[in-house]
Short mmCIF file of C-alpha atoms and ligand atoms in Angstrom, two decimals:
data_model
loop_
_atom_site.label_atom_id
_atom_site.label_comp_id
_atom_site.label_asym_id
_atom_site.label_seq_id
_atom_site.Cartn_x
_atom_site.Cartn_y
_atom_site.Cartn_z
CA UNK A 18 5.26 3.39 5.62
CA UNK A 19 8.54 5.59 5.17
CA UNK A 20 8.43 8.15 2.28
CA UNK A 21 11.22 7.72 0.12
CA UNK A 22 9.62 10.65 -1.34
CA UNK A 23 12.90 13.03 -1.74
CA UNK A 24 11.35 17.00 -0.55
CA UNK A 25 12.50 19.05 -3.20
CA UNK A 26 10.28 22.30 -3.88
CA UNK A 27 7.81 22.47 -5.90
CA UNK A 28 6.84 24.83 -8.96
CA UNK A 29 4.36 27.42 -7.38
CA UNK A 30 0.72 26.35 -7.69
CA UNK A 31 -2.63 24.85 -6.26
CA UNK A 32 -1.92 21.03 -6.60
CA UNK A 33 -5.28 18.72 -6.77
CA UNK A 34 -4.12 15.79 -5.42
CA UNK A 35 -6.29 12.48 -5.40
CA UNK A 36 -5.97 10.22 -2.02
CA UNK A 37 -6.98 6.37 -1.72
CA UNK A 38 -10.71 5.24 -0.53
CA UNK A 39 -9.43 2.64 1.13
CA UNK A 40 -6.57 0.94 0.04
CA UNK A 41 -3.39 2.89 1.28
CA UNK A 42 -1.80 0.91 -1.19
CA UNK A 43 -3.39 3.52 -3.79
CA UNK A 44 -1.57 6.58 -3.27
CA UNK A 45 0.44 7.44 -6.08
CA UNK A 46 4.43 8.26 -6.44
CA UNK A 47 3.29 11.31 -7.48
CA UNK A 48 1.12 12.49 -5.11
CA UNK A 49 3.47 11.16 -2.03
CA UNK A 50 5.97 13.24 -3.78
CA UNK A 51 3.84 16.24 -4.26
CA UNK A 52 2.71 16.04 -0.84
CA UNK A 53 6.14 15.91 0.51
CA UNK A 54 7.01 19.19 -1.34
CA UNK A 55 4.16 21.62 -0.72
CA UNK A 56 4.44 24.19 1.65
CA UNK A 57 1.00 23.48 2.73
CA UNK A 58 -1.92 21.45 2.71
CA UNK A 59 -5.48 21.94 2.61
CA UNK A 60 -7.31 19.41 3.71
CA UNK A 61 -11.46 18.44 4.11
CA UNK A 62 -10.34 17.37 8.08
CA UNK A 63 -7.54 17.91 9.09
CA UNK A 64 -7.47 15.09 11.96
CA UNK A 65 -7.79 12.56 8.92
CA UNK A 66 -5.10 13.99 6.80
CA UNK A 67 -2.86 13.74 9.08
CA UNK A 68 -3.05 10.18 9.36
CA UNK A 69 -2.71 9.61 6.02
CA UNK A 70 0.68 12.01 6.25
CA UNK A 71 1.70 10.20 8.98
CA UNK A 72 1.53 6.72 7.47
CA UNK A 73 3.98 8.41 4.69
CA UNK A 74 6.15 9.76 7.31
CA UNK A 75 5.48 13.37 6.64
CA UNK A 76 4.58 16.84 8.50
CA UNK A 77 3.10 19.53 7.41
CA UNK A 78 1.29 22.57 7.73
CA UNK A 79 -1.89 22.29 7.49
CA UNK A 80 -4.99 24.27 6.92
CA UNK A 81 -8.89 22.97 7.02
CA UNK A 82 -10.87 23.96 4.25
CA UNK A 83 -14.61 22.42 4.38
CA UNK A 84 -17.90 23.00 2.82
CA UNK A 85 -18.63 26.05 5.62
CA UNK A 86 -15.06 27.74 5.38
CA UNK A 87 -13.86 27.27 1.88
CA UNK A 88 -15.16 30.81 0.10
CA UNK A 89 -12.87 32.39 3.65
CA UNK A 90 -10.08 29.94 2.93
CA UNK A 91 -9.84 30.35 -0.58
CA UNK A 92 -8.73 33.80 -0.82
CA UNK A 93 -5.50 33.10 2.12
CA UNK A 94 -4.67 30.00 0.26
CA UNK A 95 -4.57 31.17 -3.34
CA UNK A 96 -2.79 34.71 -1.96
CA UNK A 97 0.22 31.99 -0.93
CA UNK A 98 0.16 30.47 -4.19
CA UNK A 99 0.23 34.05 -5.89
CA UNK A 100 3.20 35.05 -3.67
CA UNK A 101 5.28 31.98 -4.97
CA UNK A 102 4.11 29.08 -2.54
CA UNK A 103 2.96 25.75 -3.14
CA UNK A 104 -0.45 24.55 -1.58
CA UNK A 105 -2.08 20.76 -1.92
CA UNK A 106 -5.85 20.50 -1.96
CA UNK A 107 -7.03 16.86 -0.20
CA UNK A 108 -9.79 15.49 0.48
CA UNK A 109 -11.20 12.96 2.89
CA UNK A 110 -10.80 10.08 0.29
CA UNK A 111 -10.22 10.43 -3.59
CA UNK A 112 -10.25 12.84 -5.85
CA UNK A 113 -11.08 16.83 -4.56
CA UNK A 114 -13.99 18.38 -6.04
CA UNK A 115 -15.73 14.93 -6.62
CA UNK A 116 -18.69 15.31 -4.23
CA UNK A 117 -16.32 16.61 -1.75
CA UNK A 118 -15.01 20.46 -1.18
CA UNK A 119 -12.46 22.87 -3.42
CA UNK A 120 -15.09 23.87 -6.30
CA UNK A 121 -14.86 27.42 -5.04
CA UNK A 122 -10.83 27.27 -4.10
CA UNK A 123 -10.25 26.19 -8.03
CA UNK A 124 -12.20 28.25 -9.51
CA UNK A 125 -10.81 31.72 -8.06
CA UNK A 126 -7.42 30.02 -8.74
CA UNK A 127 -8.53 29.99 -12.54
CA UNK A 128 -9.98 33.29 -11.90
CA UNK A 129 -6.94 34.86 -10.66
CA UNK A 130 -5.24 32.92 -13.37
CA UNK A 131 -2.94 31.06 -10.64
CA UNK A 132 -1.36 27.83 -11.69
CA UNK A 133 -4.00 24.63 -11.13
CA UNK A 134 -2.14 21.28 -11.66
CA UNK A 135 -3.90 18.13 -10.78
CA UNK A 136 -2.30 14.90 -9.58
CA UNK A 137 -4.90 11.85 -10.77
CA UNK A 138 -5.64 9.13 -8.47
CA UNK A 139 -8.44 6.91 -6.78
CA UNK A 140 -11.85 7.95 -7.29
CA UNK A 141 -15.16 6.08 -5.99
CA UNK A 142 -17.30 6.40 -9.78
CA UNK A 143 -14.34 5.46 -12.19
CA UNK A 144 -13.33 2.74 -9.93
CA UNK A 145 -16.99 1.40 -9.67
CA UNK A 146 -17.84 2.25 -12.59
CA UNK A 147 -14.77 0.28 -14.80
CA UNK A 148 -15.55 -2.80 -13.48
CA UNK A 149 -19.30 -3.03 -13.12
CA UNK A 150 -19.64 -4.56 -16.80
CA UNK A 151 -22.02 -1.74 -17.96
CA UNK A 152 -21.45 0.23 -20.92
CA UNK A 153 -18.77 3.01 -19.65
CA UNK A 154 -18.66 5.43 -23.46
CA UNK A 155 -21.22 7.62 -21.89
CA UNK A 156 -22.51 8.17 -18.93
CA UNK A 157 -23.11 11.07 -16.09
CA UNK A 158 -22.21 11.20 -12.86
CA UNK A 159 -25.39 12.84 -10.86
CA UNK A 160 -23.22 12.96 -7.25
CA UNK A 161 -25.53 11.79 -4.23
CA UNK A 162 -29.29 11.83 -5.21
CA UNK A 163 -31.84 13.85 -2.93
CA UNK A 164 -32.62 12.57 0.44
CA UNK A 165 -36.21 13.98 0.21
CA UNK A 166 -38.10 11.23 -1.13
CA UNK A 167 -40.16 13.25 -3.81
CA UNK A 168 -37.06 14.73 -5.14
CA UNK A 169 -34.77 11.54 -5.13
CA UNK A 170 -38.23 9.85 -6.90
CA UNK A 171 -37.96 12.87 -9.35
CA UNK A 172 -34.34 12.79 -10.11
CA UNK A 173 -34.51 8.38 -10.80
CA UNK A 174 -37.84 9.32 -12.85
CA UNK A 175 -35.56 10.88 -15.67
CA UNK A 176 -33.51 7.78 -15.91
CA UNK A 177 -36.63 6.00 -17.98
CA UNK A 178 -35.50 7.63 -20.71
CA UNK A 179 -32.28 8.22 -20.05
CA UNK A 180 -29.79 6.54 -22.58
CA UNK A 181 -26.58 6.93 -20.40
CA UNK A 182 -25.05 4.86 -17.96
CA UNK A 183 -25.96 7.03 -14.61
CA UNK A 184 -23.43 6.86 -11.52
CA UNK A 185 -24.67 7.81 -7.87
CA UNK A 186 -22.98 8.14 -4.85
CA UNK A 187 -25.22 6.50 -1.64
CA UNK A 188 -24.71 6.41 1.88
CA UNK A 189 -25.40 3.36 3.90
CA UNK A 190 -28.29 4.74 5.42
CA UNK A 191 -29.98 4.87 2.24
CA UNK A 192 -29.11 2.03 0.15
CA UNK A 193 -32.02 0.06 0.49
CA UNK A 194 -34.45 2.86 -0.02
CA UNK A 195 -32.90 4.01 -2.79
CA UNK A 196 -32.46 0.38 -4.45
CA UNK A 197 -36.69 0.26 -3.72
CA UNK A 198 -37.56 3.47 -5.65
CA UNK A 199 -34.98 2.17 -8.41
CA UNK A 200 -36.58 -1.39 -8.48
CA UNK A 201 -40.06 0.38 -8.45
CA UNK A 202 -39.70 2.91 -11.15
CA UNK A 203 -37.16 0.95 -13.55
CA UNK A 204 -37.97 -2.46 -13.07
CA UNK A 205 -36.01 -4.95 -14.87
CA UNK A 206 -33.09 -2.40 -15.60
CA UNK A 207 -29.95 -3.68 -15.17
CA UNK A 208 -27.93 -2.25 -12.39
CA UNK A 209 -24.75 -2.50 -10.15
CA UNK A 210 -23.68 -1.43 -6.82
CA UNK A 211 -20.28 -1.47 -5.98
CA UNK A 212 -19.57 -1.35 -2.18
CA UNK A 213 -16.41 -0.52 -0.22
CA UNK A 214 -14.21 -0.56 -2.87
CA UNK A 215 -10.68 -0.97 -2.70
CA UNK A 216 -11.50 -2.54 1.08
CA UNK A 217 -11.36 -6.22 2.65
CA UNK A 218 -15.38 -6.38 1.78
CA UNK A 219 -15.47 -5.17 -1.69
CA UNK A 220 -18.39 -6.47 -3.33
CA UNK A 221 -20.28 -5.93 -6.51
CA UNK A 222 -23.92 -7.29 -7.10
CA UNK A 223 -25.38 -6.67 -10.44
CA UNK A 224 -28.64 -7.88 -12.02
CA UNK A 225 -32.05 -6.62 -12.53
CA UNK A 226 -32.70 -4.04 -10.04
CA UNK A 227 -35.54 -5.74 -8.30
CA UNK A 228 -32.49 -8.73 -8.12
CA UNK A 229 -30.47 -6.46 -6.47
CA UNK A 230 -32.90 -5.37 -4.24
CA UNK A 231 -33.37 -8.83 -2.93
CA UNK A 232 -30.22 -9.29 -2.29
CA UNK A 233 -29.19 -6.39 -0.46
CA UNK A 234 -32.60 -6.12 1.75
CA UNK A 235 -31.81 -9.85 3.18
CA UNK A 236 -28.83 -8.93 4.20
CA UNK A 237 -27.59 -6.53 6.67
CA UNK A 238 -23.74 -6.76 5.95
CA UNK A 239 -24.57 -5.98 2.17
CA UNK A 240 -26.35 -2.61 3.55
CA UNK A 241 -22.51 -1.73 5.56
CA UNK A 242 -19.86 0.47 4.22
CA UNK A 243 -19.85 2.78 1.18
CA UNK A 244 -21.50 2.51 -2.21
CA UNK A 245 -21.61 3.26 -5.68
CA UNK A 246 -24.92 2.61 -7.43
CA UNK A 247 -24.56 1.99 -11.38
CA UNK A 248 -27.50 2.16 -13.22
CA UNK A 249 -27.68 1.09 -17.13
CA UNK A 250 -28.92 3.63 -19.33
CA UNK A 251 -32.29 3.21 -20.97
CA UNK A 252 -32.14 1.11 -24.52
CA UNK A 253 -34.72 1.63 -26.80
CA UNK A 254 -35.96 -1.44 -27.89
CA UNK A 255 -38.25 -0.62 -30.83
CA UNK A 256 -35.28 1.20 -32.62
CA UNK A 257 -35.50 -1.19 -35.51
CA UNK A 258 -38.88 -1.20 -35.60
CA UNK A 259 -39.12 2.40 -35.50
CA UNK A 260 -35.83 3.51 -36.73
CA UNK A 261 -33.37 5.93 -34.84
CA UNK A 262 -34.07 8.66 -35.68
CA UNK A 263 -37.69 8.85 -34.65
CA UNK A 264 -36.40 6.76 -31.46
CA UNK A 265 -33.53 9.70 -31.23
CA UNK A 266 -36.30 12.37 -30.57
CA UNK A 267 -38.90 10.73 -28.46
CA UNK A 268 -36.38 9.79 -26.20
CA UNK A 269 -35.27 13.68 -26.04
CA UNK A 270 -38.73 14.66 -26.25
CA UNK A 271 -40.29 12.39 -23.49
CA UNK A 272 -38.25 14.47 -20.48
CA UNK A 273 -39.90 17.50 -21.60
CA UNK A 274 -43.46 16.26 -22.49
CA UNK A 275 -45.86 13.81 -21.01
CA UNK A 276 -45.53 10.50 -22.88
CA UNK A 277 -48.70 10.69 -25.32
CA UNK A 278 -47.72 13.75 -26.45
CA UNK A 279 -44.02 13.05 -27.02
CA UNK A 280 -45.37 10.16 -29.13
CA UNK A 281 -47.58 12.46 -30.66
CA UNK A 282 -45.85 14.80 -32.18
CA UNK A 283 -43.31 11.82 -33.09
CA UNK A 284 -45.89 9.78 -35.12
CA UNK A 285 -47.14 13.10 -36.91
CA UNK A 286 -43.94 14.04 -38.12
CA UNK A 287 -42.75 10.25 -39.30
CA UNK A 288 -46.02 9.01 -39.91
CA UNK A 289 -45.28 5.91 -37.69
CA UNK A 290 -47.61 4.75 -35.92
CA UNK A 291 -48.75 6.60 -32.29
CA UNK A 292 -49.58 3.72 -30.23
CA UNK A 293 -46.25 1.59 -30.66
CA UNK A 294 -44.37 5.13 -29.77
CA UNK A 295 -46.13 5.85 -26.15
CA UNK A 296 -45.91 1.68 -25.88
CA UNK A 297 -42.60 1.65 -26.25
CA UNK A 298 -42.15 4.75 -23.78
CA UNK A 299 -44.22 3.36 -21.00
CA UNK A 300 -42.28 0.19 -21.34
N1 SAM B 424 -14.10 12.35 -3.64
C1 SAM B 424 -14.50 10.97 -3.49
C2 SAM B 424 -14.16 10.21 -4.77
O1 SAM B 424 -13.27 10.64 -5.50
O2 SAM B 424 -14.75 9.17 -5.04
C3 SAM B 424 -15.95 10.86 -3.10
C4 SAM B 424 -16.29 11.55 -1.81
S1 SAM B 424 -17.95 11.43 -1.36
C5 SAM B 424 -18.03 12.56 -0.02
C6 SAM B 424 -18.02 9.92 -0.51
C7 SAM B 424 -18.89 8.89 -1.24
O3 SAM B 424 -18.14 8.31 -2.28
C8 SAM B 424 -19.34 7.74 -0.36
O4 SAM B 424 -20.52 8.04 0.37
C9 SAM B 424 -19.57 6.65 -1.38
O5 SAM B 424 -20.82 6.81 -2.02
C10 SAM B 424 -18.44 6.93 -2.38
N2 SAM B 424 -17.25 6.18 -1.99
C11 SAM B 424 -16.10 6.67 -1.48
N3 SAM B 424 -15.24 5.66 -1.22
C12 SAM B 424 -15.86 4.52 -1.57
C13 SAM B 424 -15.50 3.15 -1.54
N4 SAM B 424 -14.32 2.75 -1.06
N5 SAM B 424 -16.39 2.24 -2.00
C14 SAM B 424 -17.59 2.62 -2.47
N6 SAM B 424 -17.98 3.91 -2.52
C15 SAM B 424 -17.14 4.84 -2.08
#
């Protein structure tokens, strides 16, 4: 592919510019043209940039600026922008920042109070995330969970009570044990996991997450590629029985406090009864 991208220069500033996870097809006008028009770009490798520049019919300077290099980098890159230049951050695939480097580059941009201008694009959680069918008005992104198993247990522990939709990113070397510590500890909770997106084997499976288990642990080409795992955010089903309000705080209180005590303090202050409370939170 030819850029018809015309190079005209750009205003001076530290341009975040999103790049497709997959589908080539999703770079924007934008970005091509911002791209075309920096005097630089920083990118996560540059070996994998360049293909990408390539396919657009572009060259361009490039610097590397990675996880191990990027407090160094930062300082040389933002010194061009400050003297008038133009500098795009890239990453590997998607947006910058988003579980990938530049957190320290923008920041001392917005420290030196340099211009930061973003150019939108593909990302891995809004794509999954807008098509898995689960409730998208809130929800937190938590990045990759731990690898350690007592910490990843930990971190999907808090999702019992945890009323928001909850986005991971997961590698395929974990997918399955991650889908059996999900099945284990929230068992019937709806989930999805969206894999390769934006690729020749996108999938999604949804269903109960002991469903989705199944499904992925039969089959080895389900455990290939790149995913997104979607998890639905705890519902309270006794609301109406207990009202919100009461239902409002044991659900905030229950990821400070062991479970009986949560309910505790909840059925003292209502007057409801204690029992149905720490039922309803074991559930
Ligand atoms: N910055 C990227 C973004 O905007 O989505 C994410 C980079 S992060 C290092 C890479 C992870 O994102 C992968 O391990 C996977 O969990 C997720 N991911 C990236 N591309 C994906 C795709 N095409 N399909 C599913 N998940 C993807």
């Amino acid at each position: 592919m030819k850029s018809k991208a015309r190079i005209r220069s750009l205003e001076s500033a530290l341009y975040i510019v999103a790049t497709p996870i997959g589908n080539l097809g999703d770079i924007t006008h934008r970005a091509i043209e911002t791209l075309a028009g920096v005097d630089l770009v920083a990118a996560e490798d540059t070996r994998h940039t360049k293909k990408l520049l390539s396919h657009l019919g572009l060259t361009k300077d490039m610097q590397s600026l990675h996880d191990h290099n990027e407090r160094d980098k930062a300082s040389y890159l933002l010194d061009l922008v400050a003297a008038g230049g133009s500098v795009a951050l890239v990453s590997d695939a998607g947006t910058p920042l988003i579980s990938d480097p530049g957190y320290v580059l923008v920041a001392q941009a917005r420290q030196r109070e340099l211009k930061v201008v973003p150019v939108p694009g593909a990302c891995a959680l809004i794509a999954a995330l807008s098509a898995s069918g689960l409730a998208c008005d809130r929800f937190s992104f938590e990045g990759f969970l731990p690898v350690k198993s007592k910490a990843k247990r930990d971190a999907l522990e808090i999702l019992k009570s945890e009323p928001r939709t909850c986005v991971y990113y997961e590698s395929t070397h974990r997918i399955v044990d991650t889908l059996k510590v999900v099945a284990e500890l929230l068992p019937k909770r709806q989930i999805t996991i969206a894999r390769e997106l934006t690729k020749t084997f996108e999938t999604f499976l949804s269903g109960p997450s002991e469903d989705v288990l199944g499904l992925v642990a039969s089959d080895a080409n389900q455990q290939k590629g790149e995913f997104v795992l979607i998890v639905e955010g705890w519902r309270q089903e006794v609301t109406n029985e207990i009202g919100e309000e009461p239902a409002r705080l044991l659900n905030a209180l229950s990821r400070e406090l062991p479970p009986k005590k949560a309910a505790m303090i909840v059925a003292d202050h209502y007057g409801l009864n204690k029992k149905l409370l720490y039922q309803s939170l074991i559930e």
